[in-house]
Coordinates of C-alpha atoms and ligand atoms in Angstrom, one line a residue:
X1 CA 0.0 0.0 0.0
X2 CA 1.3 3.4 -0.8
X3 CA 0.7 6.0 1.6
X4 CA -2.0 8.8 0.4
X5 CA -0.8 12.1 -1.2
X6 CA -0.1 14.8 1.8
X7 CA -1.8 17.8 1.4
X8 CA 0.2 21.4 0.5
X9 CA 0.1 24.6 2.2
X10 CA -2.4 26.8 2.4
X11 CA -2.2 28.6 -1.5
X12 CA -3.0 31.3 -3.8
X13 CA -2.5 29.8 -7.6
X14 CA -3.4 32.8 -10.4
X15 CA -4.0 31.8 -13.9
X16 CA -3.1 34.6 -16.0
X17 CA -4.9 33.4 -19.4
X18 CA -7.8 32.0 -17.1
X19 CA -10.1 31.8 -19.9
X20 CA -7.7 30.2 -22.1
X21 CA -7.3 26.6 -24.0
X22 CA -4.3 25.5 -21.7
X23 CA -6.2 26.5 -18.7
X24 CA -9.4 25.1 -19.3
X25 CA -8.4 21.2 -20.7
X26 CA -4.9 20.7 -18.7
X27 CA -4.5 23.5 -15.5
X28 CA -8.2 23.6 -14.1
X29 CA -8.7 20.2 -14.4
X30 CA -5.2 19.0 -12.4
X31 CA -6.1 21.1 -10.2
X32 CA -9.5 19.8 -9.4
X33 CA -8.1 16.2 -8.9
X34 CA -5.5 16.8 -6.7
X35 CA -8.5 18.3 -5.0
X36 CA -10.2 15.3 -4.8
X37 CA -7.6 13.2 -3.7
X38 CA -7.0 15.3 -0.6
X39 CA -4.0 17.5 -1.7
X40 CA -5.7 20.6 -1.7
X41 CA -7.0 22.0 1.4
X42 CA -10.4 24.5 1.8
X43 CA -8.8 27.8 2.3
X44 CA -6.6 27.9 -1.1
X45 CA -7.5 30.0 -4.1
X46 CA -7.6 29.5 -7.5
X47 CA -7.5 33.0 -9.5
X48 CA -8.6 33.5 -12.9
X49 CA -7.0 36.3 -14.8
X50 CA -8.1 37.4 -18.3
X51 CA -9.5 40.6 -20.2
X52 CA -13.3 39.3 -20.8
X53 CA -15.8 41.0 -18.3
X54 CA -16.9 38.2 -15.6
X55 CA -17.0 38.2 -11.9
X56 CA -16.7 35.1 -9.6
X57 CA -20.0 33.6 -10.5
X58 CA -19.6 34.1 -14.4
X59 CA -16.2 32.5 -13.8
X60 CA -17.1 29.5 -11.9
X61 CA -20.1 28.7 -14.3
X62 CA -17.8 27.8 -17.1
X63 CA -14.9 26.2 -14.8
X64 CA -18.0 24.1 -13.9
X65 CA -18.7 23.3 -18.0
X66 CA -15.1 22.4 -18.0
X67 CA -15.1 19.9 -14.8
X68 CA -18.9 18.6 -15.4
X69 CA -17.2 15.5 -17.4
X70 CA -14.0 15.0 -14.5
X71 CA -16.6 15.5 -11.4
X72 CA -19.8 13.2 -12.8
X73 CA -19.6 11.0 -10.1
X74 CA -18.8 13.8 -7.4
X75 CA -20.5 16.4 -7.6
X76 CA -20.3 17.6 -3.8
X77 CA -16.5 17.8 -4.6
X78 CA -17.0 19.9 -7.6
X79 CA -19.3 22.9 -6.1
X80 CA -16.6 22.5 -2.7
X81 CA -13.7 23.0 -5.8
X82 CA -15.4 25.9 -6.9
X83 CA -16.2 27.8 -3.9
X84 CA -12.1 28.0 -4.6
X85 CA -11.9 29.6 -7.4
X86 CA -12.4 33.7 -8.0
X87 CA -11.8 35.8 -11.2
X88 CA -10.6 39.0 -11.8
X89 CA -10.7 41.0 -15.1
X90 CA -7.5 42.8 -16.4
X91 CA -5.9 43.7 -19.5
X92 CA -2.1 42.9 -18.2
X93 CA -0.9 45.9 -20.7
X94 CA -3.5 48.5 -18.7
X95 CA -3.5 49.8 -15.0
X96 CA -7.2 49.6 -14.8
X97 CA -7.9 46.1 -12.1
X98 CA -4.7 45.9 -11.1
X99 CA -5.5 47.5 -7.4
X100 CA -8.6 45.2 -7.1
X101 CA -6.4 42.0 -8.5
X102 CA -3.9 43.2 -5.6
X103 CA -6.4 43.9 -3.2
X104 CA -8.0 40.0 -3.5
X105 CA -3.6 39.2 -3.3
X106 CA -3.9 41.1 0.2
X107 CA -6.8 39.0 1.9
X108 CA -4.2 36.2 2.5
X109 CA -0.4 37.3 3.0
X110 CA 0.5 33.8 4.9
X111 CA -0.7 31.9 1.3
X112 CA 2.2 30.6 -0.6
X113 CA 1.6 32.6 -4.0
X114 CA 2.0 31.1 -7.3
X115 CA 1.4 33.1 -10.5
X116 CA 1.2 30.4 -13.4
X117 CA 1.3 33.1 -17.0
X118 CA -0.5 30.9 -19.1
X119 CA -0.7 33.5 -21.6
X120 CA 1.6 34.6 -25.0
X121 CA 5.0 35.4 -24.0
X122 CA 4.7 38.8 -25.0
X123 CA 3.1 39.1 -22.0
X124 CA 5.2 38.2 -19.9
X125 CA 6.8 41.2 -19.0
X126 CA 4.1 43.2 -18.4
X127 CA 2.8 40.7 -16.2
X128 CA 5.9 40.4 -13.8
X129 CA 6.3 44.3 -13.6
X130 CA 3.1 45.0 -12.6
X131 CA 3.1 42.0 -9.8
X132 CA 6.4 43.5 -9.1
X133 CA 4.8 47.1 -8.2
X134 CA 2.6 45.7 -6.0
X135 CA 4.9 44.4 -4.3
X136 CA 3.7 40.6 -5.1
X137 CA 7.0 38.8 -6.0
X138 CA 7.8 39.3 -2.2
X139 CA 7.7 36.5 0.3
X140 CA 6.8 32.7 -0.8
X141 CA 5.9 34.1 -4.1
X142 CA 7.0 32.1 -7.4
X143 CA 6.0 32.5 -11.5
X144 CA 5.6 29.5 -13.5
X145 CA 6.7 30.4 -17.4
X146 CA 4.7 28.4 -19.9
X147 CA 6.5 27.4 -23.3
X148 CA 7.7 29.2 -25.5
X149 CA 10.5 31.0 -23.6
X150 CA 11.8 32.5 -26.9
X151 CA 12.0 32.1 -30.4
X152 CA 15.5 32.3 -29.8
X153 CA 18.7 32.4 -27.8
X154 CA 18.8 36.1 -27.8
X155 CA 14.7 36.7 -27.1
X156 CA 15.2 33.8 -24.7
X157 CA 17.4 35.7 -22.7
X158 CA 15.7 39.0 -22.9
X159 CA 12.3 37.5 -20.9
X160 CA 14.6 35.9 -18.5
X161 CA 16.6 38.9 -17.7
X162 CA 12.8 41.1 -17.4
X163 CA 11.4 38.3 -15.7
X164 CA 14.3 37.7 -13.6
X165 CA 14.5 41.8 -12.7
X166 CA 11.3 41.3 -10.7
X167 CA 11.6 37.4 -9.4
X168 CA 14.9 35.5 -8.2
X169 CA 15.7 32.7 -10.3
X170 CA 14.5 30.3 -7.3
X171 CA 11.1 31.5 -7.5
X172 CA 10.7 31.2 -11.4
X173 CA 9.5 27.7 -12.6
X174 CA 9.8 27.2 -16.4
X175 CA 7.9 24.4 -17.3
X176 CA 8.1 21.6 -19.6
X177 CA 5.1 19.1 -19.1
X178 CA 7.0 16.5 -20.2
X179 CA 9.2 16.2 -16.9
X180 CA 6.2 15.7 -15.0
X181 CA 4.9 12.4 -17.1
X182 CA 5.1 9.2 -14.6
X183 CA 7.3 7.3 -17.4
X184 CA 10.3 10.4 -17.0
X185 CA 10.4 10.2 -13.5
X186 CA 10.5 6.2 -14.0
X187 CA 13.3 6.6 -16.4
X188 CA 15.4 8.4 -13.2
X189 CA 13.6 4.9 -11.1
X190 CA 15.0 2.3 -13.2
X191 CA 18.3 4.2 -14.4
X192 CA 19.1 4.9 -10.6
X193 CA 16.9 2.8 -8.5
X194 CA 18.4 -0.7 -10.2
X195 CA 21.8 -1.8 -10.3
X196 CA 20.6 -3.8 -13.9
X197 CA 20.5 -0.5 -16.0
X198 CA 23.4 1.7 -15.0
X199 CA 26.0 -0.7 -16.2
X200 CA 25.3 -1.2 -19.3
X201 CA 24.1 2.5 -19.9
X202 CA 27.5 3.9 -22.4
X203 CA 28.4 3.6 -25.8
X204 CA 30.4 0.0 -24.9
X205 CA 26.8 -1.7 -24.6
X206 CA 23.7 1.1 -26.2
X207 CA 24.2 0.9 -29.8
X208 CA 21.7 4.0 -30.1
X209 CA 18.8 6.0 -28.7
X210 CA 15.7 6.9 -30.4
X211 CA 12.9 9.8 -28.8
X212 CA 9.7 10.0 -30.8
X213 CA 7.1 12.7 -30.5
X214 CA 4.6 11.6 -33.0
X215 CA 0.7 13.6 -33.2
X216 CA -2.3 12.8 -35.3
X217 CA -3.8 16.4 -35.3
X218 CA -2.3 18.8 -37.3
X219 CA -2.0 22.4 -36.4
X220 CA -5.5 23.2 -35.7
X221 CA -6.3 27.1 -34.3
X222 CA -2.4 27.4 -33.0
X223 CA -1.4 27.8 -37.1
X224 CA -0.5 31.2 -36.4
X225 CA 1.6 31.2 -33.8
X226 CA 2.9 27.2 -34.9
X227 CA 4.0 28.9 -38.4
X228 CA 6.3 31.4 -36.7
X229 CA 7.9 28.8 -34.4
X230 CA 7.8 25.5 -36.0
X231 CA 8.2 21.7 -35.3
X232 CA 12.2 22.2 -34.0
X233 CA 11.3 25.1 -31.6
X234 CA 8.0 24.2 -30.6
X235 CA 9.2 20.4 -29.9
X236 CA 12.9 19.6 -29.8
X237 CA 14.3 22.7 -28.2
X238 CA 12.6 21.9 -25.3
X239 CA 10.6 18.7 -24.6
X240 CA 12.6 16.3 -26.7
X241 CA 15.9 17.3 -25.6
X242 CA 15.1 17.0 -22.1
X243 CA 14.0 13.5 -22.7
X244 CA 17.1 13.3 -24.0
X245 CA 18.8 14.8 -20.9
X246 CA 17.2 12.5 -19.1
X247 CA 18.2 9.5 -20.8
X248 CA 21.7 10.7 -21.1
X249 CA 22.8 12.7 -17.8
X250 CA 25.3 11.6 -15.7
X251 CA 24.2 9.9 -11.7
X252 CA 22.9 13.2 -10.0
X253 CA 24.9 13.0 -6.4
X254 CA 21.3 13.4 -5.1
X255 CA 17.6 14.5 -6.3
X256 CA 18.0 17.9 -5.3
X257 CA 16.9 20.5 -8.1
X258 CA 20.3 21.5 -8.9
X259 CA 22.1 18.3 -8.8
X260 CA 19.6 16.8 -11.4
X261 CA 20.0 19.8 -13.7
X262 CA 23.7 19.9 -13.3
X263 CA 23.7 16.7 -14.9
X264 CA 21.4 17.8 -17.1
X265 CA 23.1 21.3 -18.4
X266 CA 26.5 18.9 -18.7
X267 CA 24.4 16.8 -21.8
X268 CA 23.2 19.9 -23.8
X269 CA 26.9 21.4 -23.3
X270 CA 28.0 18.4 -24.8
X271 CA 25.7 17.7 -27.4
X272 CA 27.8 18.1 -31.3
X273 CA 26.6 21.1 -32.7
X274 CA 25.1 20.8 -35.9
X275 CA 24.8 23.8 -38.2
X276 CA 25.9 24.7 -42.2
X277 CA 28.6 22.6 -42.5
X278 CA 26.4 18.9 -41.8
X279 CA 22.9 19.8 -41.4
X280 CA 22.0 18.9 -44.5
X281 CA 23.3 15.4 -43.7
X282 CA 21.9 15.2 -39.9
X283 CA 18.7 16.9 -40.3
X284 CA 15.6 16.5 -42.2
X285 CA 12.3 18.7 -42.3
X286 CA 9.1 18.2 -43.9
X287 CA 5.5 19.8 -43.8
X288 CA 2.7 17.8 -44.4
X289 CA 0.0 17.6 -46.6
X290 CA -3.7 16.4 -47.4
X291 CA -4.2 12.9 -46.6
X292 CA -5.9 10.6 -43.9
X293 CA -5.5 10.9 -39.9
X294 CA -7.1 8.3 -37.7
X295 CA -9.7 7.2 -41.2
X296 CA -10.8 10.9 -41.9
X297 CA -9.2 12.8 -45.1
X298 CA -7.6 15.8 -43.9
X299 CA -6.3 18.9 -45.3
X300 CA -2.6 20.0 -45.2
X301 CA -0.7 22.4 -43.5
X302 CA -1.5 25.4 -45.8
X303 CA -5.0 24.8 -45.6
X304 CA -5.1 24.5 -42.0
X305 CA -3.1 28.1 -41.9
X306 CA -6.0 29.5 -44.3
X307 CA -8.3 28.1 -42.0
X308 CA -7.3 29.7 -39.1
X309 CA -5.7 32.9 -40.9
X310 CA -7.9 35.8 -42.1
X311 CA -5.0 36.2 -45.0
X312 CA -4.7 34.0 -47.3
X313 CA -1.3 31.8 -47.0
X314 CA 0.1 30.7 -50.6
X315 CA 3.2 29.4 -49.4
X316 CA 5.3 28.5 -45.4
X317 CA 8.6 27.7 -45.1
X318 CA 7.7 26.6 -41.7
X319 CA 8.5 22.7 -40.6
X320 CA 5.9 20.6 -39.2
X321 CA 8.1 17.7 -39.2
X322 CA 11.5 17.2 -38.0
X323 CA 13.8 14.3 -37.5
X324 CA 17.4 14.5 -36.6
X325 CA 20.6 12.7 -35.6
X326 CA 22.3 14.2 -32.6
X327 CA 25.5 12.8 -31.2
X328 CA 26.4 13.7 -27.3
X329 CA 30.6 14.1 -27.1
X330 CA 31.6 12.3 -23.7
X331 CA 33.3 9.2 -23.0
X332 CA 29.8 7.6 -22.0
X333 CA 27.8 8.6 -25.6
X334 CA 31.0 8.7 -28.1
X335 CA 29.9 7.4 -31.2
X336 CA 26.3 6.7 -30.1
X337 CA 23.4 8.5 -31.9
X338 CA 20.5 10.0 -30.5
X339 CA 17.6 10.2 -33.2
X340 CA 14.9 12.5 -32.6
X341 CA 11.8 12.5 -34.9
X342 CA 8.8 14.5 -34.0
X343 CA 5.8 15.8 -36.6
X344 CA 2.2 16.5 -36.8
X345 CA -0.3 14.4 -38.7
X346 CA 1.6 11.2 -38.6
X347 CA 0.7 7.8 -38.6
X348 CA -0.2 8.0 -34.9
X349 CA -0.4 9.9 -31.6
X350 CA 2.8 8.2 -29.8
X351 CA 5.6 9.1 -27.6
X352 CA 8.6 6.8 -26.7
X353 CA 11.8 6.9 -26.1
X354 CA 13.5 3.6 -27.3
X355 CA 16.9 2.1 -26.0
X356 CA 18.7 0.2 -28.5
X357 CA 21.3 -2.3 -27.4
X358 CA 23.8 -3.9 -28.7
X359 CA 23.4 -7.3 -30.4
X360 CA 25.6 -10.4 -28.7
X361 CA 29.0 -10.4 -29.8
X362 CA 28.5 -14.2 -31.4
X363 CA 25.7 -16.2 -32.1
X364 CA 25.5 -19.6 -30.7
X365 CA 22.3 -20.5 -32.2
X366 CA 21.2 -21.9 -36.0
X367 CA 20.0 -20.4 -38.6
X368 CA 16.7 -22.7 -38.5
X369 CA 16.0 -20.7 -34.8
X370 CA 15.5 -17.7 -36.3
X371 CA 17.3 -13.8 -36.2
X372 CA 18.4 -12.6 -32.8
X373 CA 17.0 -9.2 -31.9
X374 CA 18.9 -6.3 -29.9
X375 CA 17.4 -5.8 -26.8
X376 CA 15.3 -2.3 -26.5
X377 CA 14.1 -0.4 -23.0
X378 CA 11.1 1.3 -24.5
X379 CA 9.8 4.1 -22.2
X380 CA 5.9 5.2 -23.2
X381 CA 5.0 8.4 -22.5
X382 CA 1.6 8.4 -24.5
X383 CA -0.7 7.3 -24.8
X384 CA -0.5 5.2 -22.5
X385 CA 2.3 5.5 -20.1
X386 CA 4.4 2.1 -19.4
X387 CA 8.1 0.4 -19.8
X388 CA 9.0 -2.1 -22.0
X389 CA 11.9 -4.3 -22.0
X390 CA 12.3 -6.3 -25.0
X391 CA 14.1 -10.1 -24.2
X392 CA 15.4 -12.9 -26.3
X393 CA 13.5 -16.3 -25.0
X394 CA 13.0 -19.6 -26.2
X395 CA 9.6 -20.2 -27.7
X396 CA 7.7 -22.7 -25.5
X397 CA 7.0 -26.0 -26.6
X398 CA 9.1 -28.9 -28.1
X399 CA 9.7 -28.4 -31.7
X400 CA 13.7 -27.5 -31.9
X401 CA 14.9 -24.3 -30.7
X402 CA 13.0 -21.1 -31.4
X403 CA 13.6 -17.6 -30.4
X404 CA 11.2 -15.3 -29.9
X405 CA 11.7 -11.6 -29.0
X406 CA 9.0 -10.8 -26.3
X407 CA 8.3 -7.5 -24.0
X408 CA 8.6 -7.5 -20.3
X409 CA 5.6 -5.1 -20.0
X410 CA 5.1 -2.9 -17.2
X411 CA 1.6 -0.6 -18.5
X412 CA 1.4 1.2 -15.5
X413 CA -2.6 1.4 -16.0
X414 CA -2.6 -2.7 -15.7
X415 CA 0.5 -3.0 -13.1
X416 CA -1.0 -0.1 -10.6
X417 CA -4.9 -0.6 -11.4
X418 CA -5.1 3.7 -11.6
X419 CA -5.1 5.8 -14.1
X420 CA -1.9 8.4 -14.0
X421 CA -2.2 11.3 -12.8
X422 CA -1.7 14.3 -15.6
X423 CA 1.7 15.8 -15.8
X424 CA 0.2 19.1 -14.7
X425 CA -1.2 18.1 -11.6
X426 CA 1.9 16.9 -10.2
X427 CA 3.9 20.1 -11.8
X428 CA 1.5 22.7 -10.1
X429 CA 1.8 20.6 -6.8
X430 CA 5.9 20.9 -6.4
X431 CA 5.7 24.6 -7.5
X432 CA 3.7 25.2 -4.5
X433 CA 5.6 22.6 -2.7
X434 CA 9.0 24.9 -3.5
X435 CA 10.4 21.9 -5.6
X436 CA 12.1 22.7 -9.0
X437 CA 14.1 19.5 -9.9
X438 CA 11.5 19.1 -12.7
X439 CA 11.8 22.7 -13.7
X440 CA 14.1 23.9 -16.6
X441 CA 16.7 26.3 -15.0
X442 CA 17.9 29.6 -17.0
X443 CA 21.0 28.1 -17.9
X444 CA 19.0 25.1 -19.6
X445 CA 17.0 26.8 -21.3
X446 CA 19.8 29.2 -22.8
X447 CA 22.1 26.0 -23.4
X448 CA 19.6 24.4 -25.6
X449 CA 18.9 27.5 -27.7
X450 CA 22.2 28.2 -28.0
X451 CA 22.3 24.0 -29.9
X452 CA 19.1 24.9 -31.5
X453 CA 19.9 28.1 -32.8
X454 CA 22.7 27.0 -35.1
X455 CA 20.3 24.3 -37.0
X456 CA 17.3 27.1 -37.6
X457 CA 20.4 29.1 -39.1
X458 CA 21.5 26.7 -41.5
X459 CA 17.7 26.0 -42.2
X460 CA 17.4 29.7 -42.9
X461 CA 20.7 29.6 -45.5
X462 CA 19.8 26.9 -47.1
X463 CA 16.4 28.3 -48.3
X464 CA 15.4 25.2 -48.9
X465 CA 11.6 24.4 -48.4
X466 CA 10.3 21.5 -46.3
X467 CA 10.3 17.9 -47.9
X468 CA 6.5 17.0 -48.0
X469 CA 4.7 14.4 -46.5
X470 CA 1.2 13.0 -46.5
X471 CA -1.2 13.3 -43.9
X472 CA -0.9 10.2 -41.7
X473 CA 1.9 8.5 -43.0
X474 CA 5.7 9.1 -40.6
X475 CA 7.0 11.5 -42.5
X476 CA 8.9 12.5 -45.5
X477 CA 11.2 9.4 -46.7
X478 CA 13.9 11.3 -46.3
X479 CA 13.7 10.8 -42.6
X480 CA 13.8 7.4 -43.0
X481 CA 16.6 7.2 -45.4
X482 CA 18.6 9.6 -42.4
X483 CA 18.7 6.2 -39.9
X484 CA 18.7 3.6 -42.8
X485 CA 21.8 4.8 -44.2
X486 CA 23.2 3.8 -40.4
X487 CA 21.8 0.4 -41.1
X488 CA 19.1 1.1 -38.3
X489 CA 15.1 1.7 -38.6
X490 CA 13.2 3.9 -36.9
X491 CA 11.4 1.2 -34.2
X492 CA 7.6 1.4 -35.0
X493 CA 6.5 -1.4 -32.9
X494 CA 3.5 0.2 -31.7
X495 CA -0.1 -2.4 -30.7
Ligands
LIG501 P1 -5.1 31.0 -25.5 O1 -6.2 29.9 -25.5 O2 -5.0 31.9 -26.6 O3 -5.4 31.8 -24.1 C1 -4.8 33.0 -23.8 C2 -5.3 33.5 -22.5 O4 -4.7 34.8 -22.3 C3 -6.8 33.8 -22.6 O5 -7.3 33.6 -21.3 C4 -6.9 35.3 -22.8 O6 -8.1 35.8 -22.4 C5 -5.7 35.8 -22.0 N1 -5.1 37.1 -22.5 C6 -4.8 37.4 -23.7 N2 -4.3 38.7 -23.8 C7 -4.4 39.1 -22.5 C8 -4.0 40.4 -21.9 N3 -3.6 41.4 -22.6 N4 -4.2 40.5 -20.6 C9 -4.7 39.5 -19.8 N5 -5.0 38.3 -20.3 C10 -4.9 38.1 -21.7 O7 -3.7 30.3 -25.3 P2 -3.3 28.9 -24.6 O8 -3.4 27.9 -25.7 O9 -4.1 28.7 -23.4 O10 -1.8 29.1 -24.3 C11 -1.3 29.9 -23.2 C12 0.2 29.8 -23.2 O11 0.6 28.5 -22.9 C13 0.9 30.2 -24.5 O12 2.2 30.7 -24.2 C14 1.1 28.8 -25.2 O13 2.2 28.8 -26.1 C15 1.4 27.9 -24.0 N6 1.1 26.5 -24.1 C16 -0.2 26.1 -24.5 C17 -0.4 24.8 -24.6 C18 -1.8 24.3 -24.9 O14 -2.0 23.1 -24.9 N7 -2.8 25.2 -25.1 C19 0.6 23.8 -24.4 C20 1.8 24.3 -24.1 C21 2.1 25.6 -24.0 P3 -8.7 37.3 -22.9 O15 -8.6 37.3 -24.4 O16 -10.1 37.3 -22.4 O17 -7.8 38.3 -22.3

């Protein structure tokens, strides 16, 4: 038995961007379970922030559209949740609701305070000055940054140092959901917590590493801002290479936040950079077009940018598709790639991170018992979350000697008998709880712009456009020709 969650202090969280998509299908709802299960006790506040004109009530009404599906079978919990929650309209760029917002702030000085900006990064600024006037970054007071933090080393560092004029660095919590996912935290469980794993985790015995980030939707209502950021910022530059990080980091002397991202700064420092000179050979970039997702025919990319767009959009240059090969120069990763592939409208909605070993170094077996696989570590993050450790056995039964390449499988749905909790609700938790380890520190951030940046640059010289792909299928072929050359394929073992 595992003991229940312990509740947290006594909190004020404040959406900025209350009203907004993020808010309403991941942040609300996180919220409201870890209410349920105890976490969360009567006396905290939720705050909505946004520009439309509602009060509390109007406010609650649609937090309670959002949560009618979540709280069906509790609906006591749900009107307790929302006697919680409060709203306050602002327009963060004007003065006007700014005393009342800070007035509301006042009623509970002992609360930790925790201002999550949920809205455009151009906002971010404002936000933090104002917060900063009223004297609101003082105390137990912390800011959670939402993705994007830039479009680029140099805009990267120009929120951090605004933010950072008004909040320390220890109080600012830049998120990447992807850290909070049960199967990442497993990965630092089974790397650290076994003595199996750790020995054979370097070059001498992983033959390569593979992270996909594969959707089925396509870019939907974000086509605006998607076509000025694209697949390599939107995805790589942060969630993919901190799976990587994870997968690749040194033993942290501890869990403490900043031995974990010591580690984890080490890896993107010593990541190869890839720029002119080979990124034609180490990268590939595509944008999909019409085709089928999930047994519907669906537009491509352009389309979806008219659709959304009120001009009309002839042509992007913008990738929705991106697969590369990175190499990681230490003594533990020489000579071992790291292939990233991540896209929209692909064959299906799946993310994994697949270890590759290396084959035996002789074969005692026949032909007639068929090939011998490499053993693989897959790690699931989605759909649904699990570990798989792929083994060479015999295959039952008399009959001569047969292998048979089968998965120790650990779904953690089947193993536990619960359904995860959502990265969000364990995210919002440790920023009230004071804990960053799974928080992206300055220097991370800036470290893996200042890889990424190099690649958009030698996208941007080429002026080459992406390769195309249909709707639905992995990709342009040129992606898979990029790990076929190595004599590898891309592992697309998915039930
Ligand atoms: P969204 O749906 O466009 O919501 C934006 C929110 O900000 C709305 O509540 C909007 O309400 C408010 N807002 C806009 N201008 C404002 C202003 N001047 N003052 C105060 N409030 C203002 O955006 P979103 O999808 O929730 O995304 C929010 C942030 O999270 C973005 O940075 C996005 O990149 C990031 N993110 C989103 C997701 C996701 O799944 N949606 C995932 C990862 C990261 P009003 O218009 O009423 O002011």
């Amino acid at each position: 038995m595992t003991a229940p969650a312990q509740p947290v202090d006594l909190f004020d969280l404040v959406i900025f961007g209350g009203t907004g998509d993020l808010a309403v299908r991941k942040l609300l709802p996180a919220l409201f379970h870890r209410f349920v299960d105890g976490q969360i006790q009567d006396g905290s506040r939720i705050v909505g922030v946004a520009r439309e004109a509602l009060d509390d009530d109007g406010y609650r009404q649609q937090v309670r559209a959002t949560l009618n599906g979540a709280a069906q079978s509790k609906p006591d919990k749900l009107d307790a949740f929302l006697k919680m929650v409060h709203y306050r309209p602002l327009d963060a760029r004007k003065d006007e609701g700014w005393d009342d917002f800070a007035k509301l702030m006042g009623e509970c000085p002992s609360h930790v305070r925790v201002f999550y900006l949920s809205t455009s990064p151009d906002l971010f600024v404002d936000i933090c000055q104002r917060l900063g006037h009223y004297g609101l970054n003082k105390g137990e007071s912390r800011v959670v940054l939402e993705k994007p933090i830039g479009h680029d080393l140099a805009s990267a560092n120009r929120i951090n140092d605004d933010v950072g004029a008004v909040f320390a660095e220890s109080q600012t919590y830049r998120i990447d959901h992807y850290l909070g996912k049960e199967t990442v935290q497993n990965l630092l469980a089974l790397r650290f917590g076994n003595a199996l794993f750790e020995p054979l985790w370097n070059a001498g015995h992983i033959d390569h590493v593979q992270i996909t980030v594969a959707e089925t939707l396509g870019v939907g209502r974000r086509g605006p801002y998607y076509d000025h950021a694209g697949a390599l910022r939107d995805m790589v530059q942060n969630h993919m290479l901190q799976l990587l990080c994870m997968v690749a980091m040194e033993p942290p002397a501890s869990l403490s936040p900043d031995a974990v991202r010591d580690e984890k700064l080490k890896v993107l420092h010593a990541l190869k950079p890839i720029d002119e000179g080979n990124a034609a050979q180490l990268t590939v970039r595509g944008q999909y077009r019409a085709g089928a997702a999930e047994g519907q025919s669906v537009p491509g990319y352009i389309e979806d940018l008219n659709a959304d767009s009120k001009s009309k959009v002839e042509k992007s240059n913008t990738e929705t598709f991106v697969a590369l090969k990175a190499e990681i120069g230490n003594w533990r990763w020489a000579g071992v790639p790291f292939y990233l592939r991540t896209g929209k409208r692909l064959a299906e909605r799946v993310s994994e991170i697949v270890v590759a070993f290396k084959p035996v170094p002789h074969s005692i077996f026949t032909a007639s018992a068929g090939p011998l696989a490499q053993n693989r570590l897959v790690l699931r993050l989605q759909p649904d979350e699990g570990v798989k450790l792929w083994l060479t056995i015999k295959h039952p039964g008399p009959g001569g000697l047969r292998l048979r390449h089968v998965p120790l499988d650990m779904s953690f749905v089947e193993a536990f008998g619960v359904q995860q909790p959502d990265a969000y609700e364990r995210l919002l938790l440790d920023v009230v709880r004071g804990n960053p380890t799974l928080f992206m520190r300055r220097d991370e951030v800036e470290a893996a712009w200042r890889w990424a940046d190099p690649i958009l640059a030698a996208w941007a010289a080429s002026g080459e456009a992406p390769r195309p792909y249909t709707s639905g299928t992995w990709g342009p072929s040129a992606a898979v020709a990029l790990i076929e050359r190595d004599g590898r394929t891309w592992d697309e073992d998915y039930e």
